[in-house]
């Protein structure tokens, strides 16, 4: 059976989004995070990366550690490096170590990768083991 959106269903989604936006404007970091993801992915609203960054950054600065990972992907340079560190230090396990991350200090990089590996990140486990083998 194909799901068809009724007007009532669409109205309910719009009302929920409106309520989440009000809560985000009032400082709710989880609603700020959800708004950021909505703008990043174009869910309910048109994709808008500036709005996504705005809401995700507010959320991350308020203490929502989940917001660091999308911020890492939406930014570049030293700001992306900053959010990469925040994501690792908050225990994020789904980081794929994007190529745009530039950490020239090998010991800092290994420390961050080790922390991610210890948190269960499988990519980090392989990356860390490979680096350790190369240094041996």
PDB file of N, CA and C in Angstrom, residues 29-30 33 37 56 59-60 63-72 86-87 90-94:
ATOM      1  N   UNK A  29      18.385  23.116  23.215  1.00  0.00           N
ATOM      2  CA  UNK A  29      19.488  22.676  22.359  1.00  0.00           C
ATOM      3  C   UNK A  29      19.122  21.471  21.498  1.00  0.00           C
ATOM      4  N   UNK A  30      18.217  20.624  21.958  1.00  0.00           N
ATOM      5  CA  UNK A  30      17.828  19.458  21.161  1.00  0.00           C
ATOM      6  C   UNK A  30      16.942  19.875  19.985  1.00  0.00           C
ATOM      7  N   UNK A  33      19.204  21.382  17.477  1.00  0.00           N
ATOM      8  CA  UNK A  33      19.863  20.296  16.746  1.00  0.00           C
ATOM      9  C   UNK A  33      18.936  19.747  15.652  1.00  0.00           C
ATOM     10  N   UNK A  37      19.472  19.825  11.580  1.00  0.00           N
ATOM     11  CA  UNK A  37      19.430  18.652  10.699  1.00  0.00           C
ATOM     12  C   UNK A  37      18.372  18.814   9.611  1.00  0.00           C
ATOM     13  N   UNK A  56      22.816  24.345  14.226  1.00  0.00           N
ATOM     14  CA  UNK A  56      23.712  23.320  14.771  1.00  0.00           C
ATOM     15  C   UNK A  56      24.780  23.935  15.671  1.00  0.00           C
ATOM     16  N   UNK A  59      23.233  24.814  18.956  1.00  0.00           N
ATOM     17  CA  UNK A  59      23.020  23.586  19.702  1.00  0.00           C
ATOM     18  C   UNK A  59      24.325  23.062  20.311  1.00  0.00           C
ATOM     19  N   UNK A  60      25.373  23.033  19.499  1.00  0.00           N
ATOM     20  CA  UNK A  60      26.669  22.537  19.980  1.00  0.00           C
ATOM     21  C   UNK A  60      27.214  23.419  21.096  1.00  0.00           C
ATOM     22  N   UNK A  63      25.763  22.740  24.370  1.00  0.00           N
ATOM     23  CA  UNK A  63      26.130  21.486  25.008  1.00  0.00           C
ATOM     24  C   UNK A  63      25.631  20.220  24.356  1.00  0.00           C
ATOM     25  N   UNK A  64      24.958  20.320  23.223  1.00  0.00           N
ATOM     26  CA  UNK A  64      24.484  19.128  22.510  1.00  0.00           C
ATOM     27  C   UNK A  64      25.652  18.548  21.714  1.00  0.00           C
ATOM     28  N   UNK A  65      26.250  17.487  22.229  1.00  0.00           N
ATOM     29  CA  UNK A  65      27.445  16.921  21.599  1.00  0.00           C
ATOM     30  C   UNK A  65      27.150  16.311  20.227  1.00  0.00           C
ATOM     31  N   UNK A  66      25.910  15.895  19.981  1.00  0.00           N
ATOM     32  CA  UNK A  66      25.558  15.327  18.676  1.00  0.00           C
ATOM     33  C   UNK A  66      25.695  16.339  17.550  1.00  0.00           C
ATOM     34  N   UNK A  67      25.623  17.616  17.864  1.00  0.00           N
ATOM     35  CA  UNK A  67      25.680  18.658  16.833  1.00  0.00           C
ATOM     36  C   UNK A  67      27.087  18.843  16.270  1.00  0.00           C
ATOM     37  N   UNK A  68      28.107  18.366  16.966  1.00  0.00           N
ATOM     38  CA  UNK A  68      29.487  18.559  16.508  1.00  0.00           C
ATOM     39  C   UNK A  68      29.759  17.844  15.185  1.00  0.00           C
ATOM     40  N   UNK A  69      29.235  16.659  15.017  1.00  0.00           N
ATOM     41  CA  UNK A  69      29.514  15.880  13.806  1.00  0.00           C
ATOM     42  C   UNK A  69      28.976  16.558  12.540  1.00  0.00           C
ATOM     43  N   UNK A  70      27.698  16.967  12.484  1.00  0.00           N
ATOM     44  CA  UNK A  70      27.269  17.666  11.275  1.00  0.00           C
ATOM     45  C   UNK A  70      27.986  19.003  11.084  1.00  0.00           C
ATOM     46  N   UNK A  71      28.358  19.670  12.192  1.00  0.00           N
ATOM     47  CA  UNK A  71      29.115  20.922  12.056  1.00  0.00           C
ATOM     48  C   UNK A  71      30.463  20.659  11.390  1.00  0.00           C
ATOM     49  N   UNK A  72      31.077  19.528  11.709  1.00  0.00           N
ATOM     50  CA  UNK A  72      32.357  19.169  11.105  1.00  0.00           C
ATOM     51  C   UNK A  72      32.208  19.055   9.590  1.00  0.00           C
ATOM     52  N   UNK A  86      35.845  18.228  18.927  1.00  0.00           N
ATOM     53  CA  UNK A  86      34.691  18.198  19.825  1.00  0.00           C
ATOM     54  C   UNK A  86      33.950  16.870  19.671  1.00  0.00           C
ATOM     55  N   UNK A  87      33.737  16.434  18.423  1.00  0.00           N
ATOM     56  CA  UNK A  87      33.028  15.173  18.184  1.00  0.00           C
ATOM     57  C   UNK A  87      33.778  13.996  18.794  1.00  0.00           C
ATOM     58  N   UNK A  90      33.699  14.042  22.577  1.00  0.00           N
ATOM     59  CA  UNK A  90      32.375  13.777  23.145  1.00  0.00           C
ATOM     60  C   UNK A  90      31.989  12.302  23.001  1.00  0.00           C
ATOM     61  N   UNK A  91      32.876  11.506  22.385  1.00  0.00           N
ATOM     62  CA  UNK A  91      32.628  10.073  22.281  1.00  0.00           C
ATOM     63  C   UNK A  91      31.872   9.645  21.039  1.00  0.00           C
ATOM     64  N   UNK A  92      31.802  10.485  20.035  1.00  0.00           N
ATOM     65  CA  UNK A  92      31.112  10.112  18.790  1.00  0.00           C
ATOM     66  C   UNK A  92      31.795   8.892  18.177  1.00  0.00           C
ATOM     67  N   UNK A  93      31.002   7.919  17.785  1.00  0.00           N
ATOM     68  CA  UNK A  93      31.563   6.680  17.239  1.00  0.00           C
ATOM     69  C   UNK A  93      31.342   6.532  15.738  1.00  0.00           C
ATOM     70  N   UNK A  94      30.655   7.477  15.118  1.00  0.00           N
ATOM     71  CA  UNK A  94      30.338   7.341  13.694  1.00  0.00           C
ATOM     72  C   UNK A  94      31.112   8.319  12.823  1.00  0.00           C
TER      73      UNK A  94
END
